CSV table of C-alpha atoms in Angstrom, one decimal:
chain,number,residue,atom,x,y,z
U,88,MET,CA,-29.8,5.5,20.4
U,89,PHE,CA,-27.9,2.5,20.0
U,90,PHE,CA,-28.3,2.4,16.3
U,91,ALA,CA,-27.4,5.9,16.0
U,92,GLY,CA,-24.2,5.3,17.8
U,93,ILE,CA,-23.5,2.3,15.4
U,94,ILE,CA,-24.2,4.7,12.3
U,95,LEU,CA,-21.9,7.3,13.9
U,96,VAL,CA,-19.0,5.1,14.5
U,97,SER,CA,-19.4,3.5,11.1
U,98,LEU,CA,-19.2,6.9,9.4
U,99,ILE,CA,-16.1,7.7,11.5
U,100,GLY,CA,-14.6,4.4,10.5
U,101,LEU,CA,-15.4,4.9,6.7
U,102,CYS,CA,-13.7,8.3,6.8
U,103,ALA,CA,-10.7,6.9,8.7
U,104,GLY,CA,-10.6,4.0,6.3
U,105,SER,CA,-10.5,6.5,3.3
U,106,PHE,CA,-7.6,8.3,5.0
U,107,ALA,CA,-5.9,5.0,5.6
U,108,ASN,CA,-6.0,4.3,1.9
U,109,ASN,CA,-4.4,7.7,1.4
U,110,VAL,CA,-1.6,6.8,3.7
U,111,ILE,CA,-1.2,3.4,2.4
U,112,TYR,CA,-0.5,4.7,-1.0
U,113,ARG,CA,1.3,8.1,-0.4
U,114,VAL,CA,3.7,7.4,2.5
U,115,PRO,CA,5.8,4.7,0.8
U,116,ARG,CA,6.0,7.1,-2.1
U,117,LYS,CA,7.2,10.0,-0.1
U,118,ILE,CA,4.1,12.0,-1.0
U,119,SER,CA,2.4,14.3,1.6
U,120,VAL,CA,-0.8,12.8,2.8
U,121,PHE,CA,-2.6,16.2,2.8
U,122,LYS,CA,-1.6,17.6,-0.7
U,123,PRO,CA,-2.0,17.4,-3.5
U,124,ARG,CA,-5.6,16.6,-3.6
U,125,PRO,CA,-6.6,12.9,-4.1
U,126,PHE,CA,-6.0,11.6,-7.6
U,127,CYS,CA,-6.1,8.7,-9.9
U,128,PRO,CA,-2.9,6.7,-9.7
U,129,ASP,CA,-3.0,5.8,-13.3
U,130,CYS,CA,-4.1,9.1,-15.2
U,131,GLY,CA,-3.5,11.7,-12.5
U,132,HIS,CA,-7.1,12.9,-12.7
U,133,GLY,CA,-7.9,15.0,-9.5
U,134,LEU,CA,-10.8,13.3,-7.9
U,135,ARG,CA,-14.1,15.4,-7.4
U,136,PHE,CA,-16.0,15.4,-4.2
U,137,PHE,CA,-18.5,12.8,-5.4
U,138,GLU,CA,-15.6,10.4,-6.3
U,139,LEU,CA,-14.4,10.7,-2.7
U,140,ILE,CA,-17.3,9.1,-0.8
U,141,PRO,CA,-15.8,6.2,1.1
U,142,MET,CA,-17.0,2.9,-0.3
U,143,PHE,CA,-20.0,4.3,-2.2
U,144,SER,CA,-17.8,6.1,-4.8
U,145,TRP,CA,-16.2,2.8,-5.7
U,146,LEU,CA,-19.6,1.2,-6.0
U,147,PHE,CA,-21.1,4.1,-8.0
U,148,LEU,CA,-18.1,4.1,-10.4
U,149,ARG,CA,-18.2,0.4,-10.8
U,150,GLY,CA,-14.6,0.1,-9.5
U,151,LYS,CA,-13.2,2.2,-12.5
U,152,CYS,CA,-11.8,5.7,-12.9
U,153,ARG,CA,-14.3,8.0,-14.4
U,154,VAL,CA,-11.9,9.5,-16.7
U,155,CYS,CA,-9.3,6.9,-17.9
U,156,LYS,CA,-11.6,3.7,-17.0
U,157,LYS,CA,-8.7,1.8,-15.6
U,158,ARG,CA,-9.9,-0.5,-12.8
U,159,ILE,CA,-9.6,0.8,-9.1
U,160,SER,CA,-8.4,-2.1,-6.8
U,161,VAL,CA,-11.0,-3.7,-4.7
U,162,ARG,CA,-8.7,-3.1,-1.8
U,163,TYR,CA,-9.7,0.5,-1.4
U,164,PRO,CA,-13.4,-0.4,-0.3
U,165,LEU,CA,-11.8,-3.4,1.7
U,166,VAL,CA,-9.6,-1.2,3.6
U,167,GLU,CA,-12.5,1.1,4.5
U,168,ILE,CA,-14.7,-1.9,5.4
U,169,LEU,CA,-12.1,-3.3,7.7
U,170,CYS,CA,-11.6,0.1,9.3
U,171,VAL,CA,-15.3,0.2,10.0
U,172,VAL,CA,-15.3,-3.2,11.7
U,173,LEU,CA,-12.2,-2.4,13.8
U,174,PHE,CA,-13.7,1.0,14.9
U,175,LEU,CA,-17.1,-0.8,15.8
U,176,LEU,CA,-15.3,-3.4,17.8
U,177,MET,CA,-13.3,-1.0,19.7
U,178,ALA,CA,-16.3,1.4,20.3
U,179,GLY,CA,-17.6,-0.8,23.2
U,180,TYR,CA,-14.5,0.2,25.2
U,181,SER,CA,-16.1,3.6,26.3
U,182,TYR,CA,-13.5,6.4,26.7
U,183,SER,CA,-10.8,4.1,25.6
U,184,ALA,CA,-12.3,4.0,22.1
U,185,VAL,CA,-10.2,6.9,20.6
U,186,PRO,CA,-6.8,5.7,21.5
U,187,LEU,CA,-7.9,2.2,20.4
U,188,TRP,CA,-9.1,3.5,17.1
U,189,ILE,CA,-5.7,5.0,16.6
U,190,PHE,CA,-4.2,1.8,17.6
U,191,SER,CA,-6.3,-0.1,15.1
U,192,PHE,CA,-5.7,2.5,12.4
U,193,VAL,CA,-1.9,2.2,12.8
U,194,LEU,CA,-2.0,-1.6,12.6
U,195,LEU,CA,-4.2,-1.6,9.6
U,196,THR,CA,-2.1,0.9,7.6
U,197,VAL,CA,1.2,-0.8,8.7
U,198,SER,CA,-0.2,-4.3,7.5
U,199,PHE,CA,-0.8,-3.0,3.9
U,200,ILE,CA,2.3,-0.8,3.6
U,201,ASP,CA,4.6,-3.8,4.8
U,202,ALA,CA,2.8,-6.1,2.6
U,203,ASP,CA,3.5,-3.9,-0.4
U,204,THR,CA,7.0,-2.6,0.4
U,205,GLN,CA,8.4,-4.8,3.3
U,206,GLU,CA,8.9,-1.6,5.2
U,207,ILE,CA,7.2,-0.1,8.2
U,208,PRO,CA,7.2,3.8,8.3
U,209,ASP,CA,8.6,5.2,11.6
U,210,GLY,CA,6.0,8.0,11.5
U,211,LEU,CA,3.0,5.7,11.9
U,212,LEU,CA,4.7,3.8,14.7
U,213,ILE,CA,5.6,7.1,16.6
U,214,PHE,CA,2.0,8.2,16.2
U,215,GLY,CA,0.7,5.1,17.7
U,216,ALA,CA,3.3,5.1,20.4
U,217,VAL,CA,2.3,8.7,21.4
U,218,ALA,CA,-1.4,7.5,21.6
U,219,GLY,CA,-0.5,4.5,23.7
U,220,VAL,CA,1.5,6.6,26.2
U,221,LEU,CA,-1.2,9.2,26.5
U,222,TRP,CA,-3.7,6.3,27.0
U,223,VAL,CA,-1.8,4.9,29.8
U,224,LEU,CA,-1.1,8.3,31.4
U,225,VAL,CA,-4.8,9.2,31.4
U,226,GLY,CA,-5.4,5.8,32.9
U,227,PHE,CA,-3.9,7.2,36.2
U,228,VAL,CA,-6.8,9.6,36.5
U,229,LEU,CA,-9.8,8.2,34.7
U,230,PRO,CA,-11.0,4.4,35.1
U,231,LEU,CA,-10.5,3.7,31.3
U,232,PRO,CA,-11.2,0.1,30.3
U,233,ARG,CA,-8.4,-2.2,29.2
U,234,VAL,CA,-5.6,0.2,30.2
U,235,PRO,CA,-2.5,-1.7,31.4
U,236,VAL,CA,-0.8,-0.2,34.5
U,237,TRP,CA,2.3,1.8,33.6
U,238,TRP,CA,4.8,-1.0,34.5
U,239,ASP,CA,2.9,-3.5,32.5
U,240,SER,CA,3.1,-1.2,29.6
U,241,LEU,CA,6.9,-0.9,30.1
U,242,LEU,CA,7.4,-4.7,30.3
U,243,GLY,CA,5.2,-4.9,27.1
U,244,VAL,CA,7.6,-2.7,25.3
U,245,VAL,CA,10.5,-4.9,26.4
U,246,ALA,CA,8.6,-8.1,25.7
U,247,GLY,CA,7.7,-6.9,22.3
U,248,ALA,CA,11.0,-5.6,21.0
U,249,VAL,CA,13.6,-7.8,22.7
U,250,PRO,CA,12.5,-11.4,21.3
U,251,LEU,CA,12.5,-10.2,17.7
U,252,PHE,CA,15.7,-8.3,18.1
U,253,VAL,CA,17.3,-11.4,19.6
U,254,LEU,CA,15.9,-13.8,16.9
U,255,ASP,CA,17.1,-11.3,14.3
U,256,ARG,CA,20.7,-11.4,15.7
U,257,ILE,CA,20.8,-15.2,16.0
U,258,THR,CA,19.6,-15.6,12.5
U,259,LEU,CA,22.1,-13.0,11.2
U,260,LEU,CA,24.8,-15.0,13.1
U,261,LEU,CA,23.7,-18.4,11.8
U,262,LEU,CA,22.5,-17.6,8.4
U,263,LYS,CA,24.3,-14.4,7.6
U,264,LYS,CA,21.1,-12.6,6.8
U,265,ASP,CA,18.4,-10.7,8.8
U,266,GLY,CA,15.5,-12.7,10.2
U,267,PHE,CA,13.4,-9.7,11.0
U,268,GLY,CA,13.5,-6.0,10.1
U,269,TYR,CA,13.9,-3.4,12.7
U,270,GLY,CA,10.5,-2.1,11.7
U,271,ASP,CA,9.0,-5.3,13.2
U,272,VAL,CA,10.9,-4.7,16.3
U,273,LYS,CA,9.6,-1.2,16.7
U,274,LEU,CA,6.1,-2.1,15.8
U,275,MET,CA,6.0,-4.7,18.6
U,276,ALA,CA,7.4,-2.1,21.0
U,277,MET,CA,4.5,0.1,20.2
U,278,VAL,CA,2.1,-2.8,20.4
U,279,GLY,CA,3.6,-3.5,23.9
U,280,LEU,CA,2.3,-0.2,25.3
U,281,PHE,CA,-1.3,-1.1,24.5
U,282,LEU,CA,-1.2,-4.8,25.4
U,283,GLY,CA,1.3,-5.2,28.3
U,284,TRP,CA,3.8,-8.1,28.5
U,285,GLN,CA,1.4,-11.0,28.9
U,286,LEU,CA,-0.8,-10.2,25.7
U,287,VAL,CA,2.2,-9.4,23.7
U,288,LEU,CA,3.4,-12.9,24.2
U,289,ILE,CA,0.0,-14.2,22.9
U,290,ALA,CA,0.2,-11.8,20.0
U,291,PHE,CA,3.6,-13.4,19.0
U,292,LEU,CA,1.8,-16.9,19.3
U,293,PHE,CA,-0.9,-15.8,16.9
U,294,ALA,CA,1.5,-14.1,14.6
U,295,PHE,CA,3.9,-17.0,14.1
U,296,ILE,CA,1.1,-19.6,13.7
U,297,GLY,CA,-0.5,-17.3,11.1
U,298,GLY,CA,2.9,-16.8,9.4
U,299,ALA,CA,4.0,-20.3,9.4
U,300,ILE,CA,0.6,-21.4,7.8
U,301,PHE,CA,0.9,-18.7,5.1
U,302,ALA,CA,4.6,-19.7,4.5
U,303,ALA,CA,3.7,-23.4,4.2
U,304,TYR,CA,1.0,-22.3,1.6
U,305,LEU,CA,3.4,-20.3,-0.4
U,306,LEU,CA,5.9,-23.2,-0.5
U,307,ALA,CA,3.2,-25.8,-1.3
U,308,THR,CA,1.9,-23.8,-4.2
U,309,GLY,CA,5.4,-22.8,-5.5
U,310,LYS,CA,4.6,-19.0,-5.1
U,311,ALA,CA,7.8,-18.7,-3.0
U,312,LYS,CA,11.0,-20.6,-2.4
U,313,ARG,CA,13.1,-21.3,0.6
U,314,GLY,CA,14.9,-18.3,1.9
U,315,THR,CA,12.3,-15.9,0.2
U,316,TYR,CA,11.7,-12.9,2.4
U,317,MET,CA,8.1,-12.5,3.7
U,318,ALA,CA,6.5,-9.4,5.1
U,319,PHE,CA,5.8,-10.4,8.8
U,320,GLY,CA,4.3,-7.1,9.7
U,321,PRO,CA,0.7,-8.1,8.7
U,322,PHE,CA,0.8,-11.2,10.8
U,323,LEU,CA,2.1,-9.2,13.9
U,324,CYS,CA,-0.7,-6.8,13.5
U,325,ALA,CA,-3.2,-9.3,13.1
U,326,GLY,CA,-1.9,-11.2,16.1
U,327,SER,CA,-1.8,-8.1,18.2
U,328,LEU,CA,-5.5,-7.3,17.4
U,329,LEU,CA,-6.4,-11.1,18.2
U,330,ALA,CA,-4.4,-10.9,21.4
U,331,PHE,CA,-6.3,-7.7,22.5
U,332,TRP,CA,-9.7,-9.4,22.1
U,333,PHE,CA,-9.0,-12.9,22.9
U,334,GLY,CA,-5.6,-13.1,24.6
U,335,ARG,CA,-6.7,-12.6,28.2
U,336,PHE,CA,-9.0,-15.6,27.9
U,337,LEU,CA,-6.4,-17.8,26.3
U,338,PHE,CA,-3.6,-16.6,28.9
U,339,ASP,CA,-6.0,-17.4,31.9
U,340,TRP,CA,-7.0,-20.7,30.4
U,341,TYR,CA,-3.4,-21.7,30.0
U,342,ILE,CA,-2.6,-20.8,33.5
U,343,GLY,CA,-5.6,-22.8,34.8
U,344,VAL,CA,-4.6,-25.8,32.8
U,345,SER,CA,-0.9,-25.6,34.0
U,346,ILE,CA,-1.8,-25.3,37.6
């Protein structure tokens, strides 16, 4: 029964990952995620059913389009595998799994879209926020795991959005340019619904450490110069997931050491 559950969740994660690839490619290009049918971005060839099997089609076709033979990015199976891993990790939270799957799906797609375009689509954030609100509301009735109380979610929204907004205003005032996009502000407001105010602070900690390390790497290797804009959404998304899994332990440890 246990292994059957793993297989089922993995299949759901693969399908969700395939849809995530669709969203990542189409949403920035203003193409409907439902039509036309999936196609090769190089030659426009409409994909057949055997070319749409998550991960396995990429392996079967050896990472190339069947018609034009152009290489298909390894990112496609990577996104599908990441989605499976996230879904399996969230599956252990019982009835909370579905909203947490949506949370993971939104963070995954936002990460790749922001990395590509330095923009975060409002539609994805609204989708995640609705799931977060419903999750908290249902938590009034059912004893769902990891659901923050309503006031903690509200404080999480404030703790997620306000610091980035203030930092952006300060950066604009001192350096005459934006420090953070409003997409990042809205992203962390959505994250706050799921994490609550304490874990949002931990998410910021992880995100700024990760972002600083990556920025230092870019500067050291000459791949970026000072003042170059860098997509911060992927670090916020990764930090939010790490905070969800490990933030409570880290927060309690810090409080224990401080006291």
